[in-house]
Amino acid sequence: MNAVPFETTEVLIAGRWRRAAGGRTWLLLNPSDGQPLAEIARADAADVDAAVAAAQAALDGPWGGLSATERGRVLHRMSAGVLGQADELARLEALDVGKPLQQGRADALALARYLEFYGGAADKVMGQTIPFANGYTALTWREPLGVTAHIVPWNYPMQIIGRSLGAALAMGNACVLKPAEEACLTALAFARIAQAAGLPAGALNVVPGLGEEAGAALSVHPGVRHISFTGSVAVGRQIQAAAARNAVPVTLELGGKSPQLVFADADLDAALPFLVNAGIQNAGQTCSAASRILVQRPVFDAVVQRMAERYRALRVGPALEDPDVGPLISARQLEMVRGFLDLAQASGLHIAAQAALPEELPAGGFYLPPTLVAGVNPAHRIAQDEIFGPVQAVIPFDDDEQAVAIANGTAYGLVAGVWTRDGSRALRLARRLQCGQVFINNYGAGGGIELPFGGVKHSGHGREKGFEALYGFSSLKTIAIKHD
Ligand code: NAP
Ligand code: MG
């Protein structure tokens, strides 16, 4: 099943692949069977130093000298390169993250689309002319911030690289990317595609390493002008504190406990696939997973029963076999999510359905049966904590007021879905839901690369995706000219 020849990777600094400064490595595991997959060069503070210097040199050199149109063309070539290797990238993600092949392919296509979108946007970022006092002309320019740091998690490496590096490079920044310890292979493959597409040396540097080592060194580096972080709330707080040392802006994309609200007048046939898929996609390891399904009482039993049928039919298996649900990323993650199932059991919660684990699963893989828990009290930890596994809580409600109170009643606020045929109610609720995106009669809008994305409360701040991200990765300069 282990289809890539075991390889030893390198770090990319100033356009050159090399061993980590300290000569150290760590082993990457294949979550589908728990076997070693690759040996990853472990960048440390010295590599981070060199990477930031290389990025600064790129800004002062060929990369900084390109026009916006030329930058856009480079991104378009990178997009074509990713498309050309979509199947290979999907296979790497299957091996590295345990992501089912079709889901990995969707991530590769999303990465290509981000590069296409931001490539097209690069020369369409306009300033303003401002009506000001007589005898003046006032205008604004958007300029790159400089060296930007990108610290990404393991769950959607390609998508998060696309949205964050795509926008940063389109704006003319030079980037240092720190992939997650548990998922590095597509980040490294992407860097090779970028090189082949003609991205100048130093515009993208990749320093795989441990969070507390390479990640921490990058987040306090005085040469970094912006940090884009996607990951947990706990580390997000540390990143924001680190950024404060150099007084630089941060974008934090943290976790969520996102609800989908299903009203009695909803088109249940349309809703059903979205309700379940948004909980089990990528084995539930999705920041915008709909881990809470809020259902109005008259249709509560029907929704639980129909979701349960789908749960029982889910195929769990090794990622390369392209199941509905692959393994979790690691033994640690498996143990964490199992803890929540134990808690559900100990609290006497109703397990409405659990998918079966096939007997022939590789013994060392990190598999967990997708589990639907029904009738959960909104205050219970199962309905409050981010589980980050294929576990959904179904919660009943009576009316709009109660639905909004439950939906807003967690520490998070990333995404919400509303299913109703009442258009006024949908818009009324969309205003009252505390989150960064609301989907009405859909969930996720197919990835919505053009749609600004981000959270409120503990889900973070700042916006990525869409045109909005370009503003986050730029600095606005105002020019006031006095004349006769
Ligand atoms: P994590 O532990 O916070 O790690 C995220 C990244 O930060 C990794 O690259 C990690 O490196 C690095 N890191 C860890 N400690 C660091 C430190 N002290 N300084 C600098 N960097 C450090 O999160 P995770 O467990 O990988 O991912 C799961 C979490 O991410 C979930 O809470 C999920 O909701 C959230 N997430 C949010 C979004 C979103 O868009 N809102 C998307 C995906 C995931 P190591 O890999 O070496 O630990
Ligand atoms: Mg981690």
PDB file of N, CA and C in Angstrom, residues 134-211:
ATOM      1  N   ASN A 134      -8.772  72.110  -1.688  1.00  0.00           N
ATOM      2  CA  ASN A 134      -8.367  72.769  -2.925  1.00  0.00           C
ATOM      3  C   ASN A 134      -6.857  72.881  -2.978  1.00  0.00           C
ATOM      4  N   GLY A 135      -6.306  72.720  -4.144  1.00  0.00           N
ATOM      5  CA  GLY A 135      -4.854  72.854  -4.280  1.00  0.00           C
ATOM      6  C   GLY A 135      -4.117  71.556  -3.962  1.00  0.00           C
ATOM      7  N   TYR A 136      -4.841  70.482  -3.748  1.00  0.00           N
ATOM      8  CA  TYR A 136      -4.221  69.169  -3.479  1.00  0.00           C
ATOM      9  C   TYR A 136      -4.757  68.119  -4.443  1.00  0.00           C
ATOM     10  N   THR A 137      -3.929  67.138  -4.754  1.00  0.00           N
ATOM     11  CA  THR A 137      -4.415  65.877  -5.308  1.00  0.00           C
ATOM     12  C   THR A 137      -3.996  64.793  -4.323  1.00  0.00           C
ATOM     13  N   ALA A 138      -4.965  63.971  -3.909  1.00  0.00           N
ATOM     14  CA  ALA A 138      -4.661  62.916  -2.919  1.00  0.00           C
ATOM     15  C   ALA A 138      -5.030  61.563  -3.506  1.00  0.00           C
ATOM     16  N   LEU A 139      -4.147  60.628  -3.336  1.00  0.00           N
ATOM     17  CA  LEU A 139      -4.414  59.285  -3.874  1.00  0.00           C
ATOM     18  C   LEU A 139      -3.795  58.212  -2.987  1.00  0.00           C
ATOM     19  N   THR A 140      -4.208  56.974  -3.229  1.00  0.00           N
ATOM     20  CA  THR A 140      -3.658  55.855  -2.439  1.00  0.00           C
ATOM     21  C   THR A 140      -3.092  54.770  -3.359  1.00  0.00           C
ATOM     22  N   TRP A 141      -2.062  54.103  -2.869  1.00  0.00           N
ATOM     23  CA  TRP A 141      -1.485  52.922  -3.522  1.00  0.00           C
ATOM     24  C   TRP A 141      -1.533  51.765  -2.546  1.00  0.00           C
ATOM     25  N   ARG A 142      -1.658  50.567  -3.082  1.00  0.00           N
ATOM     26  CA  ARG A 142      -1.492  49.380  -2.232  1.00  0.00           C
ATOM     27  C   ARG A 142      -0.131  48.769  -2.528  1.00  0.00           C
ATOM     28  N   GLU A 143       0.648  48.579  -1.485  1.00  0.00           N
ATOM     29  CA  GLU A 143       1.998  48.064  -1.653  1.00  0.00           C
ATOM     30  C   GLU A 143       2.154  46.743  -0.904  1.00  0.00           C
ATOM     31  N   PRO A 144       3.110  45.893  -1.334  1.00  0.00           N
ATOM     32  CA  PRO A 144       3.351  44.665  -0.558  1.00  0.00           C
ATOM     33  C   PRO A 144       3.843  45.008   0.844  1.00  0.00           C
ATOM     34  N   LEU A 145       3.617  44.096   1.774  1.00  0.00           N
ATOM     35  CA  LEU A 145       4.080  44.306   3.150  1.00  0.00           C
ATOM     36  C   LEU A 145       5.560  43.990   3.278  1.00  0.00           C
ATOM     37  N   GLY A 146       6.035  43.005   2.502  1.00  0.00           N
ATOM     38  CA  GLY A 146       7.432  42.569   2.597  1.00  0.00           C
ATOM     39  C   GLY A 146       7.506  41.062   2.705  1.00  0.00           C
ATOM     40  N   VAL A 147       8.243  40.586   3.701  1.00  0.00           N
ATOM     41  CA  VAL A 147       8.356  39.135   3.912  1.00  0.00           C
ATOM     42  C   VAL A 147       7.142  38.679   4.732  1.00  0.00           C
ATOM     43  N   THR A 148       6.404  37.715   4.211  1.00  0.00           N
ATOM     44  CA  THR A 148       5.235  37.210   4.938  1.00  0.00           C
ATOM     45  C   THR A 148       5.474  35.759   5.349  1.00  0.00           C
ATOM     46  N   ALA A 149       5.025  35.429   6.560  1.00  0.00           N
ATOM     47  CA  ALA A 149       5.185  34.073   7.101  1.00  0.00           C
ATOM     48  C   ALA A 149       3.855  33.345   7.003  1.00  0.00           C
ATOM     49  N   HIS A 150       3.897  32.076   6.623  1.00  0.00           N
ATOM     50  CA  HIS A 150       2.685  31.286   6.434  1.00  0.00           C
ATOM     51  C   HIS A 150       2.837  29.974   7.202  1.00  0.00           C
ATOM     52  N   ILE A 151       2.100  29.859   8.286  1.00  0.00           N
ATOM     53  CA  ILE A 151       2.180  28.657   9.133  1.00  0.00           C
ATOM     54  C   ILE A 151       0.884  27.888   8.953  1.00  0.00           C
ATOM     55  N   VAL A 152       0.977  26.693   8.384  1.00  0.00           N
ATOM     56  CA  VAL A 152      -0.249  25.981   7.978  1.00  0.00           C
ATOM     57  C   VAL A 152      -0.392  24.649   8.736  1.00  0.00           C
ATOM     58  N   PRO A 153      -1.632  24.192   8.878  1.00  0.00           N
ATOM     59  CA  PRO A 153      -1.888  22.920   9.557  1.00  0.00           C
ATOM     60  C   PRO A 153      -1.889  21.754   8.562  1.00  0.00           C
ATOM     61  N   TRP A 154      -2.195  20.570   9.062  1.00  0.00           N
ATOM     62  CA  TRP A 154      -2.084  19.357   8.259  1.00  0.00           C
ATOM     63  C   TRP A 154      -3.367  18.965   7.552  1.00  0.00           C
ATOM     64  N   ASN A 155      -4.479  19.634   7.859  1.00  0.00           N
ATOM     65  CA  ASN A 155      -5.746  19.059   7.379  1.00  0.00           C
ATOM     66  C   ASN A 155      -6.069  19.377   5.915  1.00  0.00           C
ATOM     67  N   TYR A 156      -5.725  20.601   5.477  1.00  0.00           N
ATOM     68  CA  TYR A 156      -5.943  20.969   4.066  1.00  0.00           C
ATOM     69  C   TYR A 156      -4.706  21.698   3.538  1.00  0.00           C
ATOM     70  N   PRO A 157      -3.553  21.044   3.503  1.00  0.00           N
ATOM     71  CA  PRO A 157      -2.332  21.776   3.120  1.00  0.00           C
ATOM     72  C   PRO A 157      -2.479  22.511   1.782  1.00  0.00           C
ATOM     73  N   MET A 158      -2.990  21.849   0.764  1.00  0.00           N
ATOM     74  CA  MET A 158      -3.027  22.488  -0.550  1.00  0.00           C
ATOM     75  C   MET A 158      -3.972  23.678  -0.585  1.00  0.00           C
ATOM     76  N   GLN A 159      -5.136  23.532   0.013  1.00  0.00           N
ATOM     77  CA  GLN A 159      -6.096  24.642  -0.017  1.00  0.00           C
ATOM     78  C   GLN A 159      -5.576  25.846   0.760  1.00  0.00           C
ATOM     79  N   ILE A 160      -4.947  25.573   1.887  1.00  0.00           N
ATOM     80  CA  ILE A 160      -4.506  26.690   2.726  1.00  0.00           C
ATOM     81  C   ILE A 160      -3.273  27.362   2.118  1.00  0.00           C
ATOM     82  N   ILE A 161      -2.414  26.582   1.499  1.00  0.00           N
ATOM     83  CA  ILE A 161      -1.286  27.160   0.757  1.00  0.00           C
ATOM     84  C   ILE A 161      -1.829  28.029  -0.389  1.00  0.00           C
ATOM     85  N   GLY A 162      -2.837  27.530  -1.084  1.00  0.00           N
ATOM     86  CA  GLY A 162      -3.397  28.272  -2.213  1.00  0.00           C
ATOM     87  C   GLY A 162      -3.958  29.613  -1.797  1.00  0.00           C
ATOM     88  N   ARG A 163      -4.759  29.613  -0.735  1.00  0.00           N
ATOM     89  CA  ARG A 163      -5.444  30.856  -0.387  1.00  0.00           C
ATOM     90  C   ARG A 163      -4.493  31.865   0.236  1.00  0.00           C
ATOM     91  N   SER A 164      -3.492  31.354   0.955  1.00  0.00           N
ATOM     92  CA  SER A 164      -2.637  32.276   1.687  1.00  0.00           C
ATOM     93  C   SER A 164      -1.445  32.726   0.830  1.00  0.00           C
ATOM     94  N   LEU A 165      -0.732  31.777   0.221  1.00  0.00           N
ATOM     95  CA  LEU A 165       0.413  32.157  -0.626  1.00  0.00           C
ATOM     96  C   LEU A 165      -0.054  32.793  -1.930  1.00  0.00           C
ATOM     97  N   GLY A 166      -1.200  32.319  -2.454  1.00  0.00           N
ATOM     98  CA  GLY A 166      -1.707  32.886  -3.706  1.00  0.00           C
ATOM     99  C   GLY A 166      -1.901  34.386  -3.561  1.00  0.00           C
ATOM    100  N   ALA A 167      -2.585  34.782  -2.493  1.00  0.00           N
ATOM    101  CA  ALA A 167      -2.873  36.205  -2.289  1.00  0.00           C
ATOM    102  C   ALA A 167      -1.595  36.981  -1.967  1.00  0.00           C
ATOM    103  N   ALA A 168      -0.740  36.392  -1.120  1.00  0.00           N
ATOM    104  CA  ALA A 168       0.482  37.101  -0.711  1.00  0.00           C
ATOM    105  C   ALA A 168       1.408  37.334  -1.909  1.00  0.00           C
ATOM    106  N   LEU A 169       1.577  36.319  -2.738  1.00  0.00           N
ATOM    107  CA  LEU A 169       2.457  36.465  -3.911  1.00  0.00           C
ATOM    108  C   LEU A 169       1.838  37.415  -4.938  1.00  0.00           C
ATOM    109  N   ALA A 170       0.530  37.333  -5.140  1.00  0.00           N
ATOM    110  CA  ALA A 170      -0.121  38.232  -6.099  1.00  0.00           C
ATOM    111  C   ALA A 170       0.126  39.680  -5.718  1.00  0.00           C
ATOM    112  N   MET A 171       0.146  39.974  -4.393  1.00  0.00           N
ATOM    113  CA  MET A 171       0.378  41.348  -3.923  1.00  0.00           C
ATOM    114  C   MET A 171       1.855  41.724  -3.969  1.00  0.00           C
ATOM    115  N   GLY A 172       2.728  40.763  -4.289  1.00  0.00           N
ATOM    116  CA  GLY A 172       4.150  41.087  -4.417  1.00  0.00           C
ATOM    117  C   GLY A 172       4.974  40.871  -3.160  1.00  0.00           C
ATOM    118  N   ASN A 173       4.403  40.144  -2.189  1.00  0.00           N
ATOM    119  CA  ASN A 173       5.204  39.803  -1.002  1.00  0.00           C
ATOM    120  C   ASN A 173       6.117  38.623  -1.320  1.00  0.00           C
ATOM    121  N   ALA A 174       7.107  38.373  -0.475  1.00  0.00           N
ATOM    122  CA  ALA A 174       7.935  37.171  -0.591  1.00  0.00           C
ATOM    123  C   ALA A 174       7.670  36.333   0.650  1.00  0.00           C
ATOM    124  N   CYS A 175       7.567  35.011   0.464  1.00  0.00           N
ATOM    125  CA  CYS A 175       6.954  34.162   1.487  1.00  0.00           C
ATOM    126  C   CYS A 175       7.918  33.147   2.102  1.00  0.00           C
ATOM    127  N   VAL A 176       7.686  32.879   3.378  1.00  0.00           N
ATOM    128  CA  VAL A 176       8.329  31.744   4.045  1.00  0.00           C
ATOM    129  C   VAL A 176       7.199  30.839   4.547  1.00  0.00           C
ATOM    130  N   LEU A 177       7.196  29.609   4.071  1.00  0.00           N
ATOM    131  CA  LEU A 177       6.122  28.662   4.381  1.00  0.00           C
ATOM    132  C   LEU A 177       6.620  27.612   5.376  1.00  0.00           C
ATOM    133  N   LYS A 178       5.876  27.468   6.487  1.00  0.00           N
ATOM    134  CA  LYS A 178       6.179  26.406   7.459  1.00  0.00           C
ATOM    135  C   LYS A 178       5.011  25.412   7.429  1.00  0.00           C
ATOM    136  N   PRO A 179       5.205  24.294   6.718  1.00  0.00           N
ATOM    137  CA  PRO A 179       4.116  23.301   6.676  1.00  0.00           C
ATOM    138  C   PRO A 179       3.974  22.609   8.024  1.00  0.00           C
ATOM    139  N   ALA A 180       2.906  21.843   8.181  1.00  0.00           N
ATOM    140  CA  ALA A 180       2.687  21.120   9.434  1.00  0.00           C
ATOM    141  C   ALA A 180       3.619  19.915   9.498  1.00  0.00           C
ATOM    142  N   GLU A 181       3.988  19.608  10.721  1.00  0.00           N
ATOM    143  CA  GLU A 181       4.881  18.482  10.982  1.00  0.00           C
ATOM    144  C   GLU A 181       4.321  17.174  10.401  1.00  0.00           C
ATOM    145  N   GLU A 182       3.011  17.031  10.445  1.00  0.00           N
ATOM    146  CA  GLU A 182       2.396  15.768  10.038  1.00  0.00           C
ATOM    147  C   GLU A 182       2.008  15.725   8.567  1.00  0.00           C
ATOM    148  N   ALA A 183       2.254  16.798   7.829  1.00  0.00           N
ATOM    149  CA  ALA A 183       1.868  16.814   6.407  1.00  0.00           C
ATOM    150  C   ALA A 183       2.727  17.824   5.653  1.00  0.00           C
ATOM    151  N   CYS A 184       3.763  17.335   5.002  1.00  0.00           N
ATOM    152  CA  CYS A 184       4.713  18.226   4.317  1.00  0.00           C
ATOM    153  C   CYS A 184       4.807  17.978   2.821  1.00  0.00           C
ATOM    154  N   LEU A 185       4.360  16.823   2.343  1.00  0.00           N
ATOM    155  CA  LEU A 185       4.753  16.402   0.994  1.00  0.00           C
ATOM    156  C   LEU A 185       4.161  17.267  -0.112  1.00  0.00           C
ATOM    157  N   THR A 186       2.884  17.672   0.016  1.00  0.00           N
ATOM    158  CA  THR A 186       2.334  18.494  -1.076  1.00  0.00           C
ATOM    159  C   THR A 186       2.908  19.910  -1.027  1.00  0.00           C
ATOM    160  N   ALA A 187       3.291  20.380   0.161  1.00  0.00           N
ATOM    161  CA  ALA A 187       3.920  21.706   0.239  1.00  0.00           C
ATOM    162  C   ALA A 187       5.237  21.697  -0.534  1.00  0.00           C
ATOM    163  N   LEU A 188       6.000  20.616  -0.359  1.00  0.00           N
ATOM    164  CA  LEU A 188       7.294  20.511  -1.051  1.00  0.00           C
ATOM    165  C   LEU A 188       7.091  20.320  -2.558  1.00  0.00           C
ATOM    166  N   ALA A 189       6.087  19.514  -2.925  1.00  0.00           N
ATOM    167  CA  ALA A 189       5.796  19.308  -4.357  1.00  0.00           C
ATOM    168  C   ALA A 189       5.335  20.619  -4.996  1.00  0.00           C
ATOM    169  N   PHE A 190       4.539  21.371  -4.241  1.00  0.00           N
ATOM    170  CA  PHE A 190       4.061  22.663  -4.750  1.00  0.00           C
ATOM    171  C   PHE A 190       5.245  23.606  -5.012  1.00  0.00           C
ATOM    172  N   ALA A 191       6.214  23.599  -4.110  1.00  0.00           N
ATOM    173  CA  ALA A 191       7.377  24.483  -4.280  1.00  0.00           C
ATOM    174  C   ALA A 191       8.144  24.123  -5.557  1.00  0.00           C
ATOM    175  N   ARG A 192       8.216  22.833  -5.861  1.00  0.00           N
ATOM    176  CA  ARG A 192       8.907  22.428  -7.107  1.00  0.00           C
ATOM    177  C   ARG A 192       8.116  22.894  -8.333  1.00  0.00           C
ATOM    178  N   ILE A 193       6.801  22.815  -8.240  1.00  0.00           N
ATOM    179  CA  ILE A 193       5.955  23.289  -9.347  1.00  0.00           C
ATOM    180  C   ILE A 193       6.157  24.801  -9.531  1.00  0.00           C
ATOM    181  N   ALA A 194       6.231  25.527  -8.417  1.00  0.00           N
ATOM    182  CA  ALA A 194       6.425  26.983  -8.489  1.00  0.00           C
ATOM    183  C   ALA A 194       7.758  27.322  -9.159  1.00  0.00           C
ATOM    184  N   GLN A 195       8.794  26.574  -8.784  1.00  0.00           N
ATOM    185  CA  GLN A 195      10.107  26.804  -9.405  1.00  0.00           C
ATOM    186  C   GLN A 195      10.045  26.564 -10.908  1.00  0.00           C
ATOM    187  N   ALA A 196       9.426  25.431 -11.284  1.00  0.00           N
ATOM    188  CA  ALA A 196       9.350  25.081 -12.705  1.00  0.00           C
ATOM    189  C   ALA A 196       8.538  26.108 -13.475  1.00  0.00           C
ATOM    190  N   ALA A 197       7.608  26.789 -12.778  1.00  0.00           N
ATOM    191  CA  ALA A 197       6.764  27.799 -13.436  1.00  0.00           C
ATOM    192  C   ALA A 197       7.485  29.138 -13.550  1.00  0.00           C
ATOM    193  N   GLY A 198       8.691  29.221 -12.983  1.00  0.00           N
ATOM    194  CA  GLY A 198       9.477  30.446 -13.116  1.00  0.00           C
ATOM    195  C   GLY A 198       9.318  31.437 -11.981  1.00  0.00           C
ATOM    196  N   LEU A 199       8.794  30.982 -10.846  1.00  0.00           N
ATOM    197  CA  LEU A 199       8.751  31.887  -9.685  1.00  0.00           C
ATOM    198  C   LEU A 199      10.193  32.181  -9.279  1.00  0.00           C
ATOM    199  N   PRO A 200      10.586  33.461  -9.239  1.00  0.00           N
ATOM    200  CA  PRO A 200      11.989  33.764  -8.948  1.00  0.00           C
ATOM    201  C   PRO A 200      12.449  33.197  -7.596  1.00  0.00           C
ATOM    202  N   ALA A 201      13.710  32.848  -7.526  1.00  0.00           N
ATOM    203  CA  ALA A 201      14.296  32.288  -6.302  1.00  0.00           C
ATOM    204  C   ALA A 201      14.038  33.225  -5.127  1.00  0.00           C
ATOM    205  N   GLY A 202      13.679  32.633  -3.991  1.00  0.00           N
ATOM    206  CA  GLY A 202      13.496  33.420  -2.773  1.00  0.00           C
ATOM    207  C   GLY A 202      12.090  33.969  -2.584  1.00  0.00           C
ATOM    208  N   ALA A 203      11.280  34.000  -3.655  1.00  0.00           N
ATOM    209  CA  ALA A 203       9.902  34.485  -3.492  1.00  0.00           C
ATOM    210  C   ALA A 203       9.108  33.504  -2.632  1.00  0.00           C
ATOM    211  N   LEU A 204       9.497  32.222  -2.707  1.00  0.00           N
ATOM    212  CA  LEU A 204       8.890  31.201  -1.854  1.00  0.00           C
ATOM    213  C   LEU A 204       9.994  30.345  -1.252  1.00  0.00           C
ATOM    214  N   ASN A 205      10.039  30.313   0.070  1.00  0.00           N
ATOM    215  CA  ASN A 205      10.999  29.468   0.789  1.00  0.00           C
ATOM    216  C   ASN A 205      10.196  28.524   1.669  1.00  0.00           C
ATOM    217  N   VAL A 206      10.622  27.273   1.764  1.00  0.00           N
ATOM    218  CA  VAL A 206       9.850  26.294   2.537  1.00  0.00           C
ATOM    219  C   VAL A 206      10.738  25.697   3.629  1.00  0.00           C
ATOM    220  N   VAL A 207      10.284  25.859   4.861  1.00  0.00           N
ATOM    221  CA  VAL A 207      11.049  25.373   6.021  1.00  0.00           C
ATOM    222  C   VAL A 207      10.201  24.416   6.860  1.00  0.00           C
ATOM    223  N   PRO A 208      10.088  23.157   6.430  1.00  0.00           N
ATOM    224  CA  PRO A 208       9.351  22.195   7.252  1.00  0.00           C
ATOM    225  C   PRO A 208      10.076  22.047   8.585  1.00  0.00           C
ATOM    226  N   GLY A 209       9.316  21.955   9.638  1.00  0.00           N
ATOM    227  CA  GLY A 209       9.958  21.834  10.943  1.00  0.00           C
ATOM    228  C   GLY A 209       8.915  21.716  12.019  1.00  0.00           C
ATOM    229  N   LEU A 210       9.383  21.627  13.246  1.00  0.00           N
ATOM    230  CA  LEU A 210       8.460  21.498  14.368  1.00  0.00           C
ATOM    231  C   LEU A 210       7.880  22.867  14.711  1.00  0.00           C
ATOM    232  N   GLY A 211       6.632  22.854  15.169  1.00  0.00           N
ATOM    233  CA  GLY A 211       5.966  24.104  15.511  1.00  0.00           C
ATOM    234  C   GLY A 211       6.752  24.908  16.521  1.00  0.00           C
TER     235      GLY A 211
END
